[in-house]
Short mmCIF file of C-alpha atoms and ligand atoms in Angstrom, two decimals:
data_model
loop_
_atom_site.label_atom_id
_atom_site.label_comp_id
_atom_site.label_asym_id
_atom_site.label_seq_id
_atom_site.Cartn_x
_atom_site.Cartn_y
_atom_site.Cartn_z
CA MET A 1 -19.29 23.59 -15.33
CA VAL A 2 -20.42 23.64 -11.72
CA ASN A 3 -23.95 24.76 -11.53
CA ASN A 4 -24.49 28.35 -11.13
CA PHE A 5 -21.01 28.74 -9.58
CA THR A 6 -18.23 30.77 -10.54
CA VAL A 7 -15.17 28.40 -10.70
CA ASP A 8 -11.91 28.62 -12.86
CA GLU A 9 -11.38 25.16 -13.32
CA GLN A 10 -7.95 24.86 -14.85
CA ALA A 11 -6.49 26.96 -11.76
CA LEU A 12 -8.58 24.94 -9.12
CA SER A 13 -7.28 22.03 -10.63
CA GLN A 14 -3.98 23.29 -10.37
CA ARG A 15 -4.33 24.29 -6.71
CA LEU A 16 -5.60 20.91 -5.73
CA MET A 17 -2.58 19.30 -7.16
CA ASN A 18 -0.51 21.70 -5.14
CA TYR A 19 -2.58 20.89 -1.79
CA ARG A 20 -2.15 17.16 -2.35
CA ARG A 21 1.47 17.09 -3.03
CA GLU A 22 2.30 19.10 -0.07
CA PHE A 23 0.26 16.68 2.13
CA HIS A 24 1.99 13.88 0.55
CA ARG A 25 5.38 15.20 1.43
CA TYR A 26 4.32 15.74 5.02
CA PRO A 27 2.43 12.67 6.13
CA GLU A 28 1.45 11.94 9.65
CA SER A 29 0.03 8.85 11.29
CA ALA A 30 -3.51 8.89 13.06
CA TRP A 31 -3.64 11.24 15.99
CA CYS A 32 -0.23 12.62 14.70
CA GLU A 33 -1.60 15.07 12.12
CA PHE A 34 -0.43 18.32 13.78
CA PHE A 35 1.16 19.97 10.73
CA THR A 36 -1.60 18.72 8.09
CA THR A 37 -4.20 20.17 10.64
CA SER A 38 -2.53 23.41 10.93
CA ARG A 39 -1.80 23.79 7.26
CA ILE A 40 -5.92 22.88 6.40
CA ALA A 41 -6.86 25.32 9.40
CA GLY A 42 -4.53 28.27 8.00
CA HIS A 43 -6.13 27.83 4.66
CA LEU A 44 -9.91 27.85 5.90
CA GLN A 45 -9.02 30.68 8.31
CA LEU A 46 -8.01 33.01 5.21
CA LEU A 47 -11.45 31.92 3.51
CA GLY A 48 -13.31 33.05 6.46
CA TYR A 49 -14.43 29.96 7.92
CA GLU A 50 -15.23 29.86 11.75
CA LEU A 51 -12.97 26.92 12.99
CA CYS A 52 -13.58 24.52 15.68
CA PHE A 53 -10.76 22.34 17.14
CA SER A 54 -10.27 19.83 20.06
CA ASP A 55 -13.08 19.41 22.46
CA ALA A 56 -15.70 21.01 20.07
CA ILE A 57 -15.16 18.26 17.40
CA ILE A 58 -13.80 15.26 19.43
CA ALA A 59 -15.14 13.86 22.65
CA ARG A 60 -11.82 13.10 24.37
CA ASP A 61 -13.02 10.20 26.83
CA THR A 62 -14.10 8.07 23.69
CA ILE A 63 -10.91 8.72 21.57
CA MET A 64 -9.57 5.21 20.83
CA GLY A 65 -5.89 3.85 19.46
CA ARG A 66 -4.23 7.06 20.56
CA ASP A 67 -0.49 6.61 22.02
CA ASP A 68 0.21 9.55 24.10
CA ALA A 69 4.28 8.70 23.99
CA ASN A 70 4.02 9.95 20.05
CA ILE A 71 2.16 13.19 20.43
CA VAL A 72 4.89 15.27 21.68
CA LYS A 73 7.50 14.27 19.16
CA ALA A 74 4.82 14.70 16.58
CA GLN A 75 4.10 18.09 17.55
CA GLU A 76 7.78 19.25 17.47
CA ARG A 77 8.15 17.74 14.14
CA ALA A 78 5.22 19.68 13.06
CA ILE A 79 6.56 22.72 14.31
CA THR A 80 10.00 22.00 12.36
CA TRP A 81 8.04 21.59 9.41
CA GLY A 82 6.24 24.97 9.78
CA ALA A 83 3.19 24.42 11.72
CA GLN A 84 1.45 27.56 13.36
CA LEU A 85 1.94 27.50 17.05
CA GLU A 86 -1.45 29.48 17.39
CA PHE A 87 -3.35 26.41 15.73
CA LEU A 88 -1.27 23.95 17.65
CA ALA A 89 -2.46 25.74 20.85
CA GLN A 90 -6.20 25.55 19.92
CA MET A 91 -5.82 21.78 18.92
CA ASP A 92 -4.71 21.10 22.49
CA GLY A 93 -2.99 17.82 21.79
CA VAL A 94 -6.00 16.30 19.57
CA THR A 95 -5.54 16.68 15.59
CA GLY A 96 -8.37 17.72 13.22
CA VAL A 97 -10.33 20.54 12.39
CA GLY A 98 -14.18 21.41 11.72
CA ALA A 99 -15.08 24.50 9.71
CA ILE A 100 -18.28 26.31 9.38
CA LEU A 101 -19.84 28.40 6.60
CA ASP A 102 -22.84 30.25 7.90
CA THR A 103 -24.61 32.02 5.30
CA GLY A 104 -27.02 33.88 7.35
CA ARG A 105 -29.90 32.38 5.23
CA PRO A 106 -32.42 30.15 6.36
CA GLY A 107 -31.55 26.64 4.69
CA PRO A 108 -30.32 23.02 5.52
CA VAL A 109 -27.08 22.26 7.56
CA MET A 110 -24.97 20.29 5.45
CA ALA A 111 -21.95 18.50 6.15
CA ILE A 112 -18.70 16.96 4.19
CA ARG A 113 -16.08 14.77 5.83
CA PHE A 114 -12.77 14.42 4.72
CA ASP A 115 -10.32 11.89 6.27
CA ILE A 116 -6.77 13.45 6.45
CA ASP A 117 -4.25 10.93 8.12
CA ALA A 118 -1.39 8.62 6.64
CA VAL A 119 -0.70 5.05 6.80
CA ASP A 120 2.19 3.39 8.86
CA VAL A 121 4.13 2.04 5.41
CA MET A 122 7.58 2.95 4.01
CA GLU A 123 6.59 4.69 0.87
CA SER A 124 8.52 3.13 -2.37
CA GLN A 125 11.92 4.36 -3.06
CA ASP A 126 11.80 3.23 -6.79
CA ASP A 127 12.72 5.94 -9.37
CA SER A 128 9.64 5.11 -11.30
CA HIS A 129 7.42 6.00 -8.24
CA ARG A 130 6.02 9.28 -9.27
CA PRO A 131 6.04 11.36 -5.90
CA ARG A 132 9.79 10.36 -5.74
CA PHE A 133 10.49 11.40 -9.68
CA LEU A 134 8.44 14.43 -9.25
CA GLY A 135 10.04 15.25 -5.83
CA PHE A 136 6.94 15.30 -3.46
CA ALA A 137 7.69 11.60 -1.64
CA SER A 138 7.09 11.37 2.02
CA LEU A 139 9.58 13.24 4.18
CA ALA A 140 8.79 10.91 6.98
CA PRO A 141 10.43 7.40 6.93
CA GLY A 142 7.98 4.77 7.63
CA VAL A 143 4.63 6.92 7.36
CA ALA A 144 3.18 7.52 3.54
CA HIS A 145 -0.11 8.72 2.22
CA ALA A 146 -0.64 5.52 0.61
CA CYS A 147 -4.62 5.38 1.11
CA GLY A 148 -5.14 8.87 -0.79
CA HIS A 149 -6.29 10.60 2.56
CA ASP A 150 -3.99 13.47 0.94
CA ALA A 151 -6.46 13.99 -1.75
CA HIS A 152 -9.18 13.79 0.28
CA ALA A 153 -7.98 16.86 2.11
CA ALA A 154 -7.10 18.49 -1.08
CA ILE A 155 -10.59 18.05 -2.19
CA GLY A 156 -11.89 19.52 1.22
CA LEU A 157 -9.88 22.75 0.69
CA GLY A 158 -11.21 22.79 -2.99
CA ILE A 159 -14.61 22.61 -2.15
CA ALA A 160 -13.84 25.15 0.74
CA GLU A 161 -12.78 27.65 -1.85
CA VAL A 162 -15.52 27.32 -4.14
CA LEU A 163 -18.39 27.51 -1.45
CA ALA A 164 -16.40 30.59 -0.07
CA GLU A 165 -16.24 32.28 -3.27
CA ASN A 166 -20.02 31.67 -3.94
CA LYS A 167 -21.37 32.34 -0.25
CA ASP A 168 -23.59 34.65 -1.42
CA THR A 169 -25.63 32.37 -3.75
CA LEU A 170 -26.06 30.00 -0.69
CA CYS A 171 -28.43 29.31 1.92
CA GLY A 172 -28.24 27.24 5.38
CA LYS A 173 -25.00 26.36 6.56
CA ILE A 174 -22.12 24.13 5.65
CA LYS A 175 -19.95 22.16 7.62
CA LEU A 176 -16.55 20.86 6.59
CA LEU A 177 -14.76 18.17 8.74
CA PHE A 178 -11.23 17.34 8.52
CA GLN A 179 -11.27 14.24 10.37
CA PRO A 180 -8.19 12.58 11.94
CA ALA A 181 -7.16 9.02 12.69
CA GLU A 182 -9.53 7.29 10.34
CA GLU A 183 -6.76 4.66 9.84
CA GLY A 184 -7.70 1.53 12.38
CA CYS A 185 -10.98 3.30 12.70
CA ARG A 186 -9.90 5.27 15.88
CA ALA A 187 -11.31 8.83 15.66
CA GLY A 188 -15.08 8.26 14.24
CA LYS A 189 -16.80 7.34 17.52
CA ALA A 190 -15.21 10.13 19.10
CA ILE A 191 -16.06 12.63 16.67
CA ALA A 192 -19.92 11.40 16.62
CA GLU A 193 -19.97 11.68 20.20
CA SER A 194 -18.75 15.10 20.44
CA GLY A 195 -22.29 16.15 18.92
CA TRP A 196 -20.63 18.44 16.36
CA LEU A 197 -22.67 16.72 13.55
CA ASP A 198 -25.85 16.80 15.70
CA ASP A 199 -27.70 19.65 13.71
CA VAL A 200 -26.76 18.12 10.23
CA ASP A 201 -29.28 17.33 7.84
CA TYR A 202 -27.18 16.17 4.99
CA PHE A 203 -24.12 14.32 5.42
CA PHE A 204 -21.87 13.50 2.55
CA ALA A 205 -18.53 11.55 2.45
CA ALA A 206 -16.35 9.76 0.00
CA HIS A 207 -13.12 7.64 -0.92
CA ILE A 208 -10.80 8.03 -3.98
CA GLY A 209 -9.69 4.70 -5.71
CA MET A 210 -11.03 1.65 -3.91
CA ASN A 211 -10.50 -0.45 -7.08
CA VAL A 212 -13.03 1.81 -8.94
CA PRO A 213 -11.21 3.23 -12.15
CA SER A 214 -11.02 6.70 -13.16
CA GLY A 215 -14.31 8.32 -14.42
CA THR A 216 -16.54 6.22 -12.25
CA LEU A 217 -18.61 6.99 -9.22
CA VAL A 218 -20.02 4.32 -7.45
CA CYS A 219 -23.02 5.84 -5.45
CA ASP A 220 -23.82 3.22 -2.91
CA PRO A 221 -21.00 1.08 -1.87
CA GLN A 222 -22.30 -1.76 0.41
CA HIS A 223 -21.29 -4.31 3.09
CA PHE A 224 -19.00 -2.61 5.09
CA LEU A 225 -17.48 -4.68 7.72
CA CYS A 226 -18.07 -4.00 11.47
CA SER A 227 -14.93 -4.19 13.50
CA SER A 228 -13.53 -4.23 17.19
CA LYS A 229 -9.97 -3.89 17.80
CA PHE A 230 -8.90 -4.30 21.20
CA ASP A 231 -5.88 -4.89 23.56
CA LEU A 232 -6.19 -7.00 26.69
CA HIS A 233 -3.73 -6.23 29.45
CA PHE A 234 -3.18 -9.14 31.86
CA SER A 235 -1.50 -7.98 35.14
CA GLY A 236 -0.30 -10.82 37.64
CA LYS A 237 2.71 -11.04 40.38
CA PRO A 238 6.03 -12.21 39.59
CA ALA A 239 7.83 -14.87 41.63
CA HIS A 240 10.75 -17.14 41.56
CA ALA A 241 10.12 -19.91 39.25
CA GLY A 242 11.94 -22.52 41.67
CA ILE A 243 11.68 -21.16 45.12
CA GLU A 244 7.81 -20.25 45.31
CA PRO A 245 5.97 -20.54 41.82
CA ASN A 246 2.78 -20.87 44.10
CA ALA A 247 3.29 -16.95 45.40
CA GLY A 248 3.17 -15.93 41.46
CA ARG A 249 0.15 -14.91 39.41
CA ASN A 250 0.80 -16.27 35.73
CA ALA A 251 -0.53 -13.56 33.19
CA LEU A 252 1.22 -15.38 30.23
CA ALA A 253 -1.18 -18.34 31.26
CA ALA A 254 -4.18 -16.55 31.66
CA ALA A 255 -3.45 -14.84 28.20
CA CYS A 256 -2.63 -18.02 26.45
CA THR A 257 -6.17 -19.52 27.90
CA ALA A 258 -7.77 -16.33 26.17
CA VAL A 259 -6.31 -16.88 23.03
CA SER A 260 -7.10 -20.74 22.62
CA GLN A 261 -10.72 -19.80 23.88
CA MET A 262 -11.05 -16.94 21.41
CA LEU A 263 -10.23 -18.92 18.54
CA ALA A 264 -12.75 -21.48 19.59
CA ILE A 265 -15.70 -19.01 20.18
CA PRO A 266 -18.86 -21.10 18.42
CA ARG A 267 -19.87 -19.30 15.25
CA HIS A 268 -22.79 -17.72 14.78
CA ARG A 269 -25.46 -18.84 12.55
CA ASP A 270 -26.57 -15.58 11.24
CA GLY A 271 -23.61 -14.81 9.26
CA MET A 272 -19.82 -13.98 8.29
CA THR A 273 -17.64 -13.50 11.53
CA ARG A 274 -14.13 -13.16 12.18
CA VAL A 275 -11.43 -13.27 15.22
CA ASN A 276 -8.03 -12.84 15.13
CA VAL A 277 -5.15 -12.38 17.76
CA GLY A 278 -2.38 -10.91 16.07
CA GLN A 279 0.18 -10.20 18.58
CA LEU A 280 1.02 -11.39 22.12
CA HIS A 281 3.75 -10.03 24.24
CA ALA A 282 4.52 -11.55 27.59
CA GLY A 283 6.91 -12.18 30.69
CA ASP A 284 10.57 -10.86 31.61
CA GLY A 285 12.88 -13.85 32.10
CA ARG A 286 12.94 -17.56 31.77
CA ASN A 287 12.76 -18.20 35.77
CA VAL A 288 10.32 -15.40 36.86
CA ILE A 289 6.63 -16.29 36.74
CA PRO A 290 5.20 -13.68 34.38
CA ALA A 291 3.39 -10.79 35.68
CA ASN A 292 2.48 -8.93 32.43
CA ALA A 293 0.99 -10.01 29.21
CA VAL A 294 -0.84 -7.89 26.50
CA LEU A 295 -2.85 -9.16 23.57
CA MET A 296 -3.77 -7.54 20.27
CA GLY A 297 -6.80 -8.73 18.64
CA GLU A 298 -9.83 -7.89 16.47
CA THR A 299 -13.21 -9.20 15.69
CA ARG A 300 -15.28 -8.52 12.74
CA GLY A 301 -18.95 -9.28 11.52
CA GLU A 302 -20.92 -8.62 8.31
CA ASN A 303 -23.39 -6.77 10.58
CA ARG A 304 -23.23 -4.87 13.96
CA GLU A 305 -25.03 -7.72 15.99
CA LEU A 306 -22.58 -10.32 14.65
CA ASN A 307 -19.48 -8.20 15.52
CA ASN A 308 -21.08 -7.39 19.12
CA TYR A 309 -21.97 -11.09 19.49
CA MET A 310 -17.82 -11.80 18.87
CA TYR A 311 -16.84 -8.85 21.16
CA GLN A 312 -18.94 -9.87 23.90
CA GLN A 313 -17.55 -13.46 23.64
CA VAL A 314 -14.14 -12.00 23.78
CA GLU A 315 -15.03 -9.76 26.80
CA GLN A 316 -16.23 -12.70 28.70
CA ILE A 317 -13.39 -14.99 27.65
CA ALA A 318 -11.13 -12.42 28.87
CA GLN A 319 -12.67 -12.11 32.34
CA ALA A 320 -12.88 -15.74 32.78
CA SER A 321 -9.42 -16.53 31.86
CA ALA A 322 -8.04 -13.66 34.27
CA MET A 323 -10.05 -15.00 36.78
CA MET A 324 -8.85 -18.75 36.51
CA HIS A 325 -5.30 -17.70 36.75
CA GLY A 326 -5.76 -15.15 39.71
CA VAL A 327 -4.93 -12.46 37.46
CA GLN A 328 -6.42 -9.09 36.69
CA VAL A 329 -7.26 -7.90 33.11
CA ASP A 330 -8.05 -4.69 31.74
CA ILE A 331 -9.86 -4.38 28.06
CA LYS A 332 -8.61 -1.29 26.26
CA ALA A 333 -10.60 -0.31 22.92
CA GLN A 334 -8.33 0.66 19.97
CA GLY A 335 -10.39 1.30 17.41
CA GLU A 336 -14.13 0.61 16.17
CA ALA A 337 -16.05 0.69 12.70
CA ILE A 338 -19.78 0.01 12.68
CA GLY A 339 -21.95 -0.72 9.25
CA LEU A 340 -22.87 2.01 7.05
CA GLN A 341 -26.18 2.44 4.82
CA ASN A 342 -26.79 5.18 2.75
CA ASP A 343 -29.79 6.92 2.42
CA THR A 344 -31.55 6.22 -1.04
CA GLU A 345 -32.32 9.90 -1.37
CA LEU A 346 -28.94 10.90 -1.37
CA VAL A 347 -27.96 8.06 -3.29
CA GLU A 348 -30.37 9.16 -6.40
CA LEU A 349 -29.11 12.78 -5.82
CA ILE A 350 -25.15 11.69 -5.92
CA ALA A 351 -26.45 9.50 -9.42
CA LYS A 352 -28.17 12.73 -10.90
CA VAL A 353 -25.15 15.26 -10.33
CA GLY A 354 -22.67 12.44 -11.17
CA PRO A 355 -22.54 13.02 -15.08
CA GLN A 356 -22.44 16.85 -15.22
CA SER A 357 -19.40 16.51 -12.43
CA GLY A 358 -17.25 14.95 -14.80
CA PHE A 359 -18.19 11.10 -14.40
CA THR A 360 -18.43 9.06 -17.43
CA GLU A 361 -19.81 5.93 -15.56
CA ILE A 362 -22.28 5.89 -12.86
CA ILE A 363 -22.57 2.61 -10.77
CA GLN A 364 -25.17 2.15 -8.46
CA ALA A 365 -23.91 -0.73 -5.67
CA LYS A 366 -20.71 -2.20 -5.41
CA ASP A 367 -19.25 -4.31 -2.33
CA PHE A 368 -17.06 -2.26 -0.19
CA GLY A 369 -15.37 -5.35 1.63
CA ALA A 370 -13.41 -3.21 4.33
CA SER A 371 -14.24 -1.22 7.44
CA GLU A 372 -14.77 2.66 7.16
CA ASP A 373 -14.78 4.79 10.37
CA ALA A 374 -17.40 7.13 8.76
CA GLY A 375 -20.14 4.42 9.67
CA TYR A 376 -20.17 6.40 13.25
CA LEU A 377 -20.86 9.75 11.89
CA VAL A 378 -23.30 8.52 9.00
CA ASP A 379 -25.14 6.49 12.13
CA ARG A 380 -25.16 9.56 14.36
CA VAL A 381 -26.54 11.93 11.48
CA GLN A 382 -29.09 9.35 10.51
CA SER A 383 -30.33 8.63 14.38
CA ARG A 384 -31.26 12.30 14.41
CA GLY A 385 -33.30 12.37 11.33
CA GLY A 386 -30.74 13.62 8.99
CA LYS A 387 -29.58 11.77 5.47
CA ALA A 388 -26.05 10.63 4.64
CA ILE A 389 -24.23 9.25 1.78
CA TYR A 390 -20.74 7.75 1.59
CA CYS A 391 -19.80 7.40 -2.16
CA LEU A 392 -16.53 6.02 -3.92
CA VAL A 393 -14.86 8.39 -6.44
CA GLY A 394 -12.97 6.14 -8.92
CA SER A 395 -9.17 6.67 -9.60
CA ASP A 396 -6.71 4.68 -11.54
CA LEU A 397 -3.89 3.66 -8.87
CA THR A 398 -0.51 2.31 -9.53
CA ALA A 399 -0.95 -0.25 -6.55
CA GLY A 400 -3.15 -1.29 -4.02
CA HIS A 401 -4.21 0.83 -1.12
CA HIS A 402 -1.73 0.98 1.84
CA ASN A 403 1.06 -0.48 -0.48
CA GLY A 404 4.40 1.73 -0.65
CA ASP A 405 3.64 2.17 -4.57
CA PHE A 406 0.44 3.45 -4.11
CA ASP A 407 -0.28 6.75 -5.96
CA ILE A 408 -3.57 8.24 -7.35
CA ASP A 409 -4.85 9.79 -10.66
CA GLU A 410 -4.79 13.77 -9.87
CA SER A 411 -7.11 14.42 -12.50
CA ARG A 412 -9.84 12.80 -10.57
CA MET A 413 -9.70 15.33 -7.65
CA LEU A 414 -11.73 18.10 -9.56
CA PRO A 415 -14.44 15.85 -10.57
CA ALA A 416 -14.90 15.01 -6.80
CA VAL A 417 -15.02 18.89 -5.84
CA LYS A 418 -17.64 19.20 -8.51
CA LEU A 419 -19.90 16.45 -7.40
CA PHE A 420 -19.89 17.62 -3.88
CA ILE A 421 -20.78 21.42 -4.86
CA ASN A 422 -23.24 20.21 -7.25
CA ALA A 423 -24.69 17.92 -4.73
CA ILE A 424 -24.94 20.85 -2.07
CA ARG A 425 -26.57 22.91 -4.81
CA GLN A 426 -29.09 20.30 -5.55
CA VAL A 427 -30.05 20.12 -1.79
CA GLN A 428 -30.61 23.87 -1.77
CA THR A 429 -32.71 24.20 -4.58
CA THR A 430 -35.14 20.99 -3.70
CA VAL A 431 -35.21 21.60 -0.19
CA ASP A 432 -38.08 23.68 1.23
CA PRO A 433 -36.22 25.51 4.49
CA ASP A 434 -39.63 24.77 6.36
CA ASP A 435 -39.00 21.13 6.09
CA ILE A 436 -35.87 21.02 7.98
CA ALA A 437 -36.18 19.88 11.34
ZN1 ZN B 1 -8.68 5.21 3.39
#
């Protein structure tokens, strides 16, 4: 039972499953979610939401890790899958959609965020894998909903339905954000900087699974890792390696200098840090001074300061290595995650509405141990006086996140819908509209 709201839970549960299985069948990688966005937008439009696309929700100049070469292909595929041209035009090349339900009555502005992208992993071909034997496995080889964002998108639509049906009993404004490119932490910053969340008083987000069993709710996950993903592009000058090596500018040598120095960054006394160079591609031929090198790496830290420390060292090393070998270096950010700190007021509120939403065990704190794009959104809301929370909705899993055998417990989507509906209801009944900034 959802607090004072009209909901046919059985029918809703069935629709959540249908939504989730459709998203699962048509998975799209980060920044390629054209079909997914179109389907979501179609449902939201029918429910009467005001829709926001493109520059309204994403600051293009802070987009990270988006490869223009993939975009046209992804749009074409989305059209063959049945994406609506009207929505593709409004997206203008940038995926994701924001929806606003304005009740017209005074009250708080509340936002809930759902990430919608899939993972670049091959889905299991095993006959015992449920999406396969029930016929909703990925139709895109090498891409699969192996993190549960298909369920997040479905939960978002379920919430959208319940809110729209009960609009007359609500106050204030509710914003639903269907976020692209969470994988690799690529969109959070651009969405935060668009300002779309700047009027938000209460912000909610959640992840399904994350090693939390079905029935359990983790109200206050902690220790999110801050991280910076980057590519270093070194550009030198080619030359004949025998006739005039002195005329060349060796980009490969600069990249190698950078790698050895990056792995030798003196560690910070204040806590855990990481640095990794995962890939290095350079050179053209054995007898040519290498004119180009691309290095892909990342830093991490247990807090923002420690990650910033590591990243600043990387920048300095990149510049110095380039200068040493007479080449140019271009540093391209590919993704970024900052820490995330929940507001106690909302941790308590979520814990309070958990049991009535169908959770049998409520856990206060748990180590998160990974990075989350939502950190930017939470930070943006909190820096403007709003309150925010990111919690974990338990689900038994068939395999770990980002594994081809990954599948969720679909019965856990309904409690997630009820949790957020009850949280919104609770905020609305306890907040005095005059207190809202
Ligand atoms: Zn995820």
